[in-house]
Amino acid sequence: MGLHDFWEESVNNIRLRRFLVEDLTIHEGACIIAGGEAKHISKVLRMVRGDPLILMDGKGACFLAEISFVSHNEVTVEIKKTLPAAPPSPIDITLCQAVIKSGPMDYLIQKTSELGVNRICPFISSRTVVHFQSDKQQKKLKRWKEIAHSAAKQCNRAIPAKITPTQTFKAQLANLESEPGIKAILWEGETARDLKALIQSHEPRAQFIGMVGPEGGFSPEEILTAQKAGFSPVSMGARILRSETAAVTLVAVVQYEWGDLNANKDFDPF
Ligand code: SAH
């Protein structure tokens, strides 16, 4: 695309605000937005009748729409055009992530979402540092999902990363054991095999499952248990990375090798 075309399209569409509405229903070409997104449109951004926006349904559909009515807590929009959704990554990446302190946990959910992780499965293991409070789990999950949604809107991914409820390390392994694909557990104590060698020893696959430990790392017993469940322990070098750095790096590397960190010649968003 030439600079001129790009500019034209930027003006027309790329800079439009994106809003994600789950359970989006279109009736006779119109759609009512309620809840947080409506508040954001009317109260925060003060958008008005006639303003264009992009609506995403979180399931892969995208629409160009125009505000037709703003009320106290609802915004009605007219659907103008169906937009082609950005294609999902060709590799289905699952990040099994030990729950870590809330700031770094939020950070890694945002960053790996931008990098195109498909699913994040939080878990609690023996050296988890954060205090696990089961009554706070629902609230945490909701917050993590919101972060994944905001990241999806910001980076123009049509389907946000899924976040599963927090499980124990053992339950997590039991659930993933039967899933296909390449499985790796990041372990700073591994000296024989590294992530690069693991990737290079396989043809590109459709699914990759990577596991990252908490601030306190994995215990040797946990590494053994994971191995029995089909996970290869791999090193990412001699430097010990923080959990969130390890998670972001893992997703970036897998996406670079087998995914879509490339110019997409087949995708014209408009
Ligand atoms: N507490 C441990 C470090 C844990 S780092 C220690 O001080 O020794 C947190 C997590 O990041 C680890 O469980 C591992 O999954 C991942 N990680 C960090 N650096 C790594 C490396 N160099 N190779 C592989 N995994 C790493």
mmCIF file of C-alpha atoms and ligand atoms in Angstrom:
data_model
loop_
_atom_site.group_PDB
_atom_site.id
_atom_site.type_symbol
_atom_site.label_atom_id
_atom_site.label_comp_id
_atom_site.label_asym_id
_atom_site.label_seq_id
_atom_site.Cartn_x
_atom_site.Cartn_y
_atom_site.Cartn_z
ATOM 1 C CA MET A 1 0.000 0.000 0.000
ATOM 2 C CA GLY A 2 1.340 3.448 -0.910
ATOM 3 C CA LEU A 3 1.646 6.272 1.583
ATOM 4 C CA HIS A 4 -1.240 8.134 0.031
ATOM 5 C CA ASP A 5 -3.605 5.158 0.245
ATOM 6 C CA PHE A 6 -2.507 4.539 3.786
ATOM 7 C CA TRP A 7 -3.210 8.118 4.712
ATOM 8 C CA GLU A 8 -6.640 8.021 3.100
ATOM 9 C CA GLU A 9 -7.516 4.859 4.942
ATOM 10 C CA SER A 10 -6.192 6.189 8.223
ATOM 11 C CA VAL A 11 -8.450 9.160 7.891
ATOM 12 C CA ASN A 12 -11.361 7.005 6.912
ATOM 13 C CA ASN A 13 -11.121 4.105 9.252
ATOM 14 C CA ILE A 14 -7.947 3.110 11.059
ATOM 15 C CA ARG A 15 -8.160 5.856 13.647
ATOM 16 C CA LEU A 16 -11.785 5.199 14.443
ATOM 17 C CA ARG A 17 -12.446 4.099 17.993
ATOM 18 C CA ARG A 18 -13.178 0.430 18.443
ATOM 19 C CA PHE A 19 -15.759 -0.878 20.879
ATOM 20 C CA LEU A 20 -16.280 -4.447 21.906
ATOM 21 C CA VAL A 21 -19.833 -5.502 22.640
ATOM 22 C CA GLU A 22 -20.487 -9.081 23.652
ATOM 23 C CA ASP A 23 -23.944 -10.449 22.834
ATOM 24 C CA LEU A 24 -24.231 -7.848 20.129
ATOM 25 C CA THR A 25 -27.632 -8.023 18.424
ATOM 26 C CA ILE A 26 -28.376 -6.203 15.228
ATOM 27 C CA HIS A 27 -32.014 -5.480 14.547
ATOM 28 C CA GLU A 28 -32.998 -3.857 11.253
ATOM 29 C CA GLY A 29 -29.499 -2.493 10.783
ATOM 30 C CA ALA A 30 -29.303 -0.947 14.236
ATOM 31 C CA CYS A 31 -27.768 -2.005 17.499
ATOM 32 C CA ILE A 32 -28.095 -0.779 21.071
ATOM 33 C CA ILE A 33 -24.932 -0.513 23.163
ATOM 34 C CA ALA A 34 -25.402 -0.500 26.939
ATOM 35 C CA GLY A 35 -23.187 -0.868 30.014
ATOM 36 C CA GLY A 36 -19.558 0.170 30.215
ATOM 37 C CA GLU A 37 -19.019 0.723 26.503
ATOM 38 C CA ALA A 38 -22.071 3.031 26.308
ATOM 39 C CA LYS A 39 -20.750 5.033 29.246
ATOM 40 C CA HIS A 40 -17.358 5.239 27.603
ATOM 41 C CA ILE A 41 -18.865 6.478 24.338
ATOM 42 C CA SER A 42 -21.202 9.069 25.813
ATOM 43 C CA LYS A 43 -19.652 10.196 29.096
ATOM 44 C CA VAL A 44 -15.906 9.706 28.644
ATOM 45 C CA LEU A 45 -15.423 10.368 24.941
ATOM 46 C CA ARG A 46 -18.541 12.557 24.626
ATOM 47 C CA MET A 47 -19.291 11.145 21.212
ATOM 48 C CA VAL A 48 -22.495 12.351 19.616
ATOM 49 C CA ARG A 49 -25.021 11.525 16.925
ATOM 50 C CA GLY A 50 -23.322 11.170 13.548
ATOM 51 C CA ASP A 51 -19.960 10.052 14.956
ATOM 52 C CA PRO A 52 -18.544 6.934 13.293
ATOM 53 C CA LEU A 53 -17.053 4.023 15.221
ATOM 54 C CA ILE A 54 -16.038 0.398 14.824
ATOM 55 C CA LEU A 55 -18.004 -2.284 16.645
ATOM 56 C CA MET A 56 -16.529 -5.685 17.408
ATOM 57 C CA ASP A 57 -18.614 -8.575 18.724
ATOM 58 C CA GLY A 58 -15.641 -10.409 20.268
ATOM 59 C CA LYS A 59 -16.405 -13.474 18.154
ATOM 60 C CA GLY A 60 -14.704 -12.296 15.001
ATOM 61 C CA ALA A 61 -17.194 -9.877 13.426
ATOM 62 C CA CYS A 62 -16.432 -6.167 12.900
ATOM 63 C CA PHE A 63 -18.742 -3.412 11.712
ATOM 64 C CA LEU A 64 -18.426 0.194 10.727
ATOM 65 C CA ALA A 65 -21.263 2.010 12.520
ATOM 66 C CA GLU A 66 -22.594 5.503 13.110
ATOM 67 C CA ILE A 67 -24.156 6.837 16.289
ATOM 68 C CA SER A 68 -27.834 7.618 15.749
ATOM 69 C CA PHE A 69 -28.995 8.234 19.304
ATOM 70 C CA VAL A 70 -27.363 8.817 22.692
ATOM 71 C CA SER A 71 -29.458 8.483 25.837
ATOM 72 C CA HIS A 72 -28.586 8.455 29.523
ATOM 73 C CA ASN A 73 -27.201 4.908 29.573
ATOM 74 C CA GLU A 74 -27.539 3.590 26.044
ATOM 75 C CA VAL A 75 -26.116 4.401 22.651
ATOM 76 C CA THR A 76 -27.899 3.372 19.473
ATOM 77 C CA VAL A 77 -25.798 2.909 16.367
ATOM 78 C CA GLU A 78 -26.624 2.261 12.755
ATOM 79 C CA ILE A 79 -24.541 -0.461 11.106
ATOM 80 C CA LYS A 80 -23.048 0.919 7.897
ATOM 81 C CA LYS A 81 -20.786 -1.823 6.700
ATOM 82 C CA THR A 82 -19.376 -5.192 7.692
ATOM 83 C CA LEU A 83 -15.603 -4.961 7.915
ATOM 84 C CA PRO A 84 -13.296 -7.893 7.320
ATOM 85 C CA ALA A 85 -11.959 -8.953 10.700
ATOM 86 C CA ALA A 86 -8.224 -9.241 11.272
ATOM 87 C CA PRO A 87 -7.385 -12.924 10.888
ATOM 88 C CA PRO A 88 -6.393 -14.844 14.026
ATOM 89 C CA SER A 89 -2.849 -16.130 14.439
ATOM 90 C CA PRO A 90 -2.162 -19.326 12.475
ATOM 91 C CA ILE A 91 -0.824 -20.862 15.663
ATOM 92 C CA ASP A 92 -3.054 -21.424 18.642
ATOM 93 C CA ILE A 93 -0.864 -20.401 21.578
ATOM 94 C CA THR A 94 -1.887 -21.211 25.139
ATOM 95 C CA LEU A 95 0.016 -19.586 27.979
ATOM 96 C CA CYS A 96 -0.273 -21.475 31.262
ATOM 97 C CA GLN A 97 0.755 -18.813 33.674
ATOM 98 C CA ALA A 98 1.366 -19.097 37.400
ATOM 99 C CA VAL A 99 -0.517 -16.353 39.197
ATOM 100 C CA ILE A 100 1.942 -13.616 40.131
ATOM 101 C CA LYS A 101 1.578 -10.208 41.791
ATOM 102 C CA SER A 102 -1.261 -8.212 40.313
ATOM 103 C CA GLY A 103 0.742 -5.485 38.528
ATOM 104 C CA PRO A 104 2.990 -7.870 36.574
ATOM 105 C CA MET A 105 0.059 -10.266 36.000
ATOM 106 C CA ASP A 106 -2.021 -7.467 34.441
ATOM 107 C CA TYR A 107 1.003 -6.448 32.380
ATOM 108 C CA LEU A 108 1.572 -9.902 30.931
ATOM 109 C CA ILE A 109 -2.119 -10.379 30.111
ATOM 110 C CA GLN A 110 -2.080 -7.133 28.163
ATOM 111 C CA LYS A 111 1.205 -7.777 26.375
ATOM 112 C CA THR A 112 0.624 -11.423 25.459
ATOM 113 C CA SER A 113 -2.868 -10.459 24.247
ATOM 114 C CA GLU A 114 -1.322 -7.909 21.917
ATOM 115 C CA LEU A 115 1.082 -10.579 20.733
ATOM 116 C CA GLY A 116 -1.825 -12.842 19.816
ATOM 117 C CA VAL A 117 -1.944 -15.452 22.576
ATOM 118 C CA ASN A 118 -5.161 -17.405 22.186
ATOM 119 C CA ARG A 119 -5.729 -18.564 25.752
ATOM 120 C CA ILE A 120 -4.267 -17.749 29.155
ATOM 121 C CA CYS A 121 -4.710 -20.370 31.871
ATOM 122 C CA PRO A 122 -3.707 -19.073 35.312
ATOM 123 C CA PHE A 123 -2.642 -21.585 37.940
ATOM 124 C CA ILE A 124 -1.372 -21.841 41.499
ATOM 125 C CA SER A 125 1.727 -23.938 42.201
ATOM 126 C CA SER A 126 3.756 -24.845 45.291
ATOM 127 C CA ARG A 127 5.963 -21.746 45.219
ATOM 128 C CA THR A 128 3.239 -19.269 44.342
ATOM 129 C CA VAL A 129 3.991 -16.135 46.320
ATOM 130 C CA VAL A 130 0.664 -14.317 46.096
ATOM 131 C CA HIS A 131 -1.886 -15.248 48.681
ATOM 132 C CA PHE A 132 -4.623 -17.258 47.000
ATOM 133 C CA GLN A 133 -8.063 -16.113 48.112
ATOM 134 C CA SER A 134 -10.758 -18.173 46.472
ATOM 135 C CA ASP A 135 -13.443 -15.561 47.217
ATOM 136 C CA LYS A 136 -11.504 -12.982 45.200
ATOM 137 C CA GLN A 137 -11.064 -15.235 42.175
ATOM 138 C CA GLN A 138 -14.239 -14.171 40.366
ATOM 139 C CA LYS A 139 -13.255 -10.535 40.691
ATOM 140 C CA LYS A 140 -9.737 -11.253 39.451
ATOM 141 C CA LEU A 141 -10.976 -13.248 36.474
ATOM 142 C CA LYS A 142 -13.335 -10.418 35.535
ATOM 143 C CA ARG A 143 -10.471 -7.919 35.713
ATOM 144 C CA TRP A 144 -8.179 -10.120 33.608
ATOM 145 C CA LYS A 145 -10.914 -10.543 30.998
ATOM 146 C CA GLU A 146 -11.388 -6.777 30.876
ATOM 147 C CA ILE A 147 -7.666 -6.324 30.275
ATOM 148 C CA ALA A 148 -7.781 -8.879 27.443
ATOM 149 C CA HIS A 149 -10.800 -7.071 25.960
ATOM 150 C CA SER A 150 -9.138 -3.658 26.110
ATOM 151 C CA ALA A 151 -6.006 -5.097 24.547
ATOM 152 C CA ALA A 152 -8.088 -6.632 21.743
ATOM 153 C CA LYS A 153 -9.719 -3.299 20.981
ATOM 154 C CA GLN A 154 -6.457 -1.435 21.136
ATOM 155 C CA CYS A 155 -4.541 -3.797 18.884
ATOM 156 C CA ASN A 156 -7.405 -4.640 16.529
ATOM 157 C CA ARG A 157 -7.713 -8.334 17.222
ATOM 158 C CA ALA A 158 -11.194 -9.551 16.460
ATOM 159 C CA ILE A 159 -11.389 -12.190 19.188
ATOM 160 C CA PRO A 160 -9.933 -11.385 22.619
ATOM 161 C CA ALA A 161 -7.682 -13.886 24.400
ATOM 162 C CA LYS A 162 -9.685 -16.323 26.514
ATOM 163 C CA ILE A 163 -8.840 -16.459 30.203
ATOM 164 C CA THR A 164 -9.759 -19.597 32.108
ATOM 165 C CA PRO A 165 -10.524 -19.684 35.857
ATOM 166 C CA THR A 166 -7.494 -20.205 38.128
ATOM 167 C CA GLN A 167 -6.719 -23.868 38.801
ATOM 168 C CA THR A 168 -4.148 -25.790 40.767
ATOM 169 C CA PHE A 169 -0.980 -26.819 38.925
ATOM 170 C CA LYS A 170 -2.070 -30.479 39.006
ATOM 171 C CA ALA A 171 -5.582 -29.791 37.700
ATOM 172 C CA GLN A 172 -4.099 -27.668 34.943
ATOM 173 C CA LEU A 173 -1.788 -30.469 33.814
ATOM 174 C CA ALA A 174 -4.605 -33.017 33.957
ATOM 175 C CA ASN A 175 -6.738 -30.800 31.727
ATOM 176 C CA LEU A 176 -4.024 -30.203 29.176
ATOM 177 C CA GLU A 177 -2.600 -33.704 29.017
ATOM 178 C CA SER A 178 -4.967 -34.845 26.272
ATOM 179 C CA GLU A 179 -4.634 -31.673 24.187
ATOM 180 C CA PRO A 180 -2.524 -31.926 21.034
ATOM 181 C CA GLY A 181 0.405 -29.704 20.104
ATOM 182 C CA ILE A 182 3.840 -28.924 21.415
ATOM 183 C CA LYS A 183 4.070 -28.446 25.164
ATOM 184 C CA ALA A 184 6.917 -26.719 26.949
ATOM 185 C CA ILE A 185 7.525 -25.763 30.550
ATOM 186 C CA LEU A 186 9.989 -22.913 31.046
ATOM 187 C CA TRP A 187 12.571 -23.881 33.590
ATOM 188 C CA GLU A 188 15.657 -21.870 34.417
ATOM 189 C CA GLY A 189 17.245 -25.043 35.841
ATOM 190 C CA GLU A 190 17.221 -26.841 32.481
ATOM 191 C CA THR A 191 20.715 -27.219 31.014
ATOM 192 C CA ALA A 192 20.197 -29.675 28.162
ATOM 193 C CA ARG A 193 17.388 -28.226 26.100
ATOM 194 C CA ASP A 194 16.335 -24.731 25.175
ATOM 195 C CA LEU A 195 13.281 -23.188 23.606
ATOM 196 C CA LYS A 196 15.108 -22.524 20.347
ATOM 197 C CA ALA A 197 16.140 -26.177 19.977
ATOM 198 C CA LEU A 198 12.615 -27.322 20.806
ATOM 199 C CA ILE A 199 11.143 -25.080 18.130
ATOM 200 C CA GLN A 200 13.777 -26.009 15.563
ATOM 201 C CA SER A 201 13.248 -29.720 16.141
ATOM 202 C CA HIS A 202 9.603 -29.513 15.104
ATOM 203 C CA GLU A 203 7.726 -28.598 11.980
ATOM 204 C CA PRO A 204 5.324 -25.688 12.577
ATOM 205 C CA ARG A 205 2.327 -26.959 14.495
ATOM 206 C CA ALA A 206 -1.194 -25.719 14.942
ATOM 207 C CA GLN A 207 -1.009 -25.607 18.718
ATOM 208 C CA PHE A 208 1.616 -24.612 21.269
ATOM 209 C CA ILE A 209 1.169 -24.774 25.039
ATOM 210 C CA GLY A 210 3.784 -23.031 27.195
ATOM 211 C CA MET A 211 3.959 -22.993 30.968
ATOM 212 C CA VAL A 212 5.605 -20.238 33.032
ATOM 213 C CA GLY A 213 6.245 -20.409 36.770
ATOM 214 C CA PRO A 214 5.662 -17.927 39.594
ATOM 215 C CA GLU A 215 8.165 -15.549 41.231
ATOM 216 C CA GLY A 216 9.447 -18.501 43.274
ATOM 217 C CA GLY A 217 9.878 -20.733 40.216
ATOM 218 C CA PHE A 218 8.889 -24.400 39.834
ATOM 219 C CA SER A 219 10.027 -27.097 42.242
ATOM 220 C CA PRO A 220 12.001 -30.029 40.724
ATOM 221 C CA GLU A 221 9.017 -32.307 41.524
ATOM 222 C CA GLU A 222 6.720 -30.049 39.542
ATOM 223 C CA ILE A 223 9.067 -30.222 36.576
ATOM 224 C CA LEU A 224 8.932 -34.035 36.766
ATOM 225 C CA THR A 225 5.134 -34.046 37.010
ATOM 226 C CA ALA A 226 4.897 -31.725 34.023
ATOM 227 C CA GLN A 227 7.255 -33.954 32.035
ATOM 228 C CA LYS A 228 5.002 -36.929 32.710
ATOM 229 C CA ALA A 229 2.101 -34.888 31.324
ATOM 230 C CA GLY A 230 4.022 -34.324 28.074
ATOM 231 C CA PHE A 231 5.719 -31.001 28.755
ATOM 232 C CA SER A 232 9.373 -30.574 27.724
ATOM 233 C CA PRO A 233 11.384 -28.499 30.187
ATOM 234 C CA VAL A 234 13.234 -25.789 28.273
ATOM 235 C CA SER A 235 15.646 -23.023 29.140
ATOM 236 C CA MET A 236 15.573 -19.484 27.792
ATOM 237 C CA GLY A 237 19.179 -18.804 28.663
ATOM 238 C CA ALA A 238 21.376 -18.191 31.672
ATOM 239 C CA ARG A 239 19.713 -14.991 32.764
ATOM 240 C CA ILE A 240 16.823 -15.523 35.122
ATOM 241 C CA LEU A 241 13.909 -13.556 33.823
ATOM 242 C CA ARG A 242 10.994 -12.304 35.811
ATOM 243 C CA SER A 243 7.905 -14.385 35.259
ATOM 244 C CA GLU A 244 6.188 -11.688 33.176
ATOM 245 C CA THR A 245 9.286 -11.183 31.024
ATOM 246 C CA ALA A 246 9.474 -14.941 30.443
ATOM 247 C CA ALA A 247 5.780 -15.071 29.463
ATOM 248 C CA VAL A 248 5.973 -12.169 27.003
ATOM 249 C CA THR A 249 9.198 -13.496 25.480
ATOM 250 C CA LEU A 250 7.772 -16.983 25.094
ATOM 251 C CA VAL A 251 4.711 -15.767 23.197
ATOM 252 C CA ALA A 252 6.767 -13.372 21.053
ATOM 253 C CA VAL A 253 9.267 -16.084 20.103
ATOM 254 C CA VAL A 254 6.634 -18.691 19.209
ATOM 255 C CA GLN A 255 4.645 -16.105 17.295
ATOM 256 C CA TYR A 256 7.791 -15.024 15.434
ATOM 257 C CA GLU A 257 8.737 -18.593 14.501
ATOM 258 C CA TRP A 258 5.356 -20.087 13.669
ATOM 259 C CA GLY A 259 2.849 -17.286 13.862
ATOM 260 C CA ASP A 260 2.036 -14.000 12.284
ATOM 261 C CA LEU A 261 4.605 -11.369 13.205
ATOM 262 C CA ASN A 262 4.768 -10.534 9.531
ATOM 263 C CA ALA A 263 3.184 -8.258 6.962
ATOM 264 C CA ASN A 264 -0.133 -9.764 6.018
ATOM 265 C CA LYS A 265 -0.482 -9.279 2.293
ATOM 266 C CA ASP A 266 -3.851 -11.001 2.181
ATOM 267 C CA PHE A 267 -5.502 -8.799 4.749
ATOM 268 C CA ASP A 268 -6.941 -5.497 3.676
ATOM 269 C CA PRO A 269 -8.854 -4.151 6.649
ATOM 270 C CA PHE A 270 -11.037 -1.886 4.562
HETATM 271 N N1 SAH B 1 12.749 -18.100 41.669
HETATM 272 C C1 SAH B 1 13.492 -18.519 40.609
HETATM 273 C C2 SAH B 1 13.187 -17.788 39.310
HETATM 274 C C3 SAH B 1 11.810 -17.845 38.866
HETATM 275 S S1 SAH B 1 11.620 -16.902 37.447
HETATM 276 C C4 SAH B 1 14.946 -18.247 40.968
HETATM 277 O O1 SAH B 1 15.185 -17.185 41.498
HETATM 278 O O2 SAH B 1 15.753 -19.086 40.699
HETATM 279 C C5 SAH B 1 9.930 -17.151 37.085
HETATM 280 C C6 SAH B 1 9.631 -18.107 35.951
HETATM 281 O O3 SAH B 1 10.099 -17.574 34.723
HETATM 282 C C7 SAH B 1 10.245 -19.466 36.074
HETATM 283 O O4 SAH B 1 9.461 -20.364 36.832
HETATM 284 C C8 SAH B 1 10.352 -19.912 34.619
HETATM 285 O O5 SAH B 1 9.128 -20.499 34.190
HETATM 286 C C9 SAH B 1 10.575 -18.618 33.879
HETATM 287 N N2 SAH B 1 11.994 -18.325 33.597
HETATM 288 C C10 SAH B 1 12.704 -17.264 34.022
HETATM 289 N N3 SAH B 1 13.939 -17.266 33.515
HETATM 290 C C11 SAH B 1 14.044 -18.359 32.759
HETATM 291 C C12 SAH B 1 15.085 -18.922 31.953
HETATM 292 N N4 SAH B 1 16.259 -18.354 31.868
HETATM 293 N N5 SAH B 1 14.811 -20.069 31.293
HETATM 294 C C13 SAH B 1 13.606 -20.665 31.377
HETATM 295 N N6 SAH B 1 12.604 -20.189 32.118
HETATM 296 C C14 SAH B 1 12.788 -19.039 32.795
#
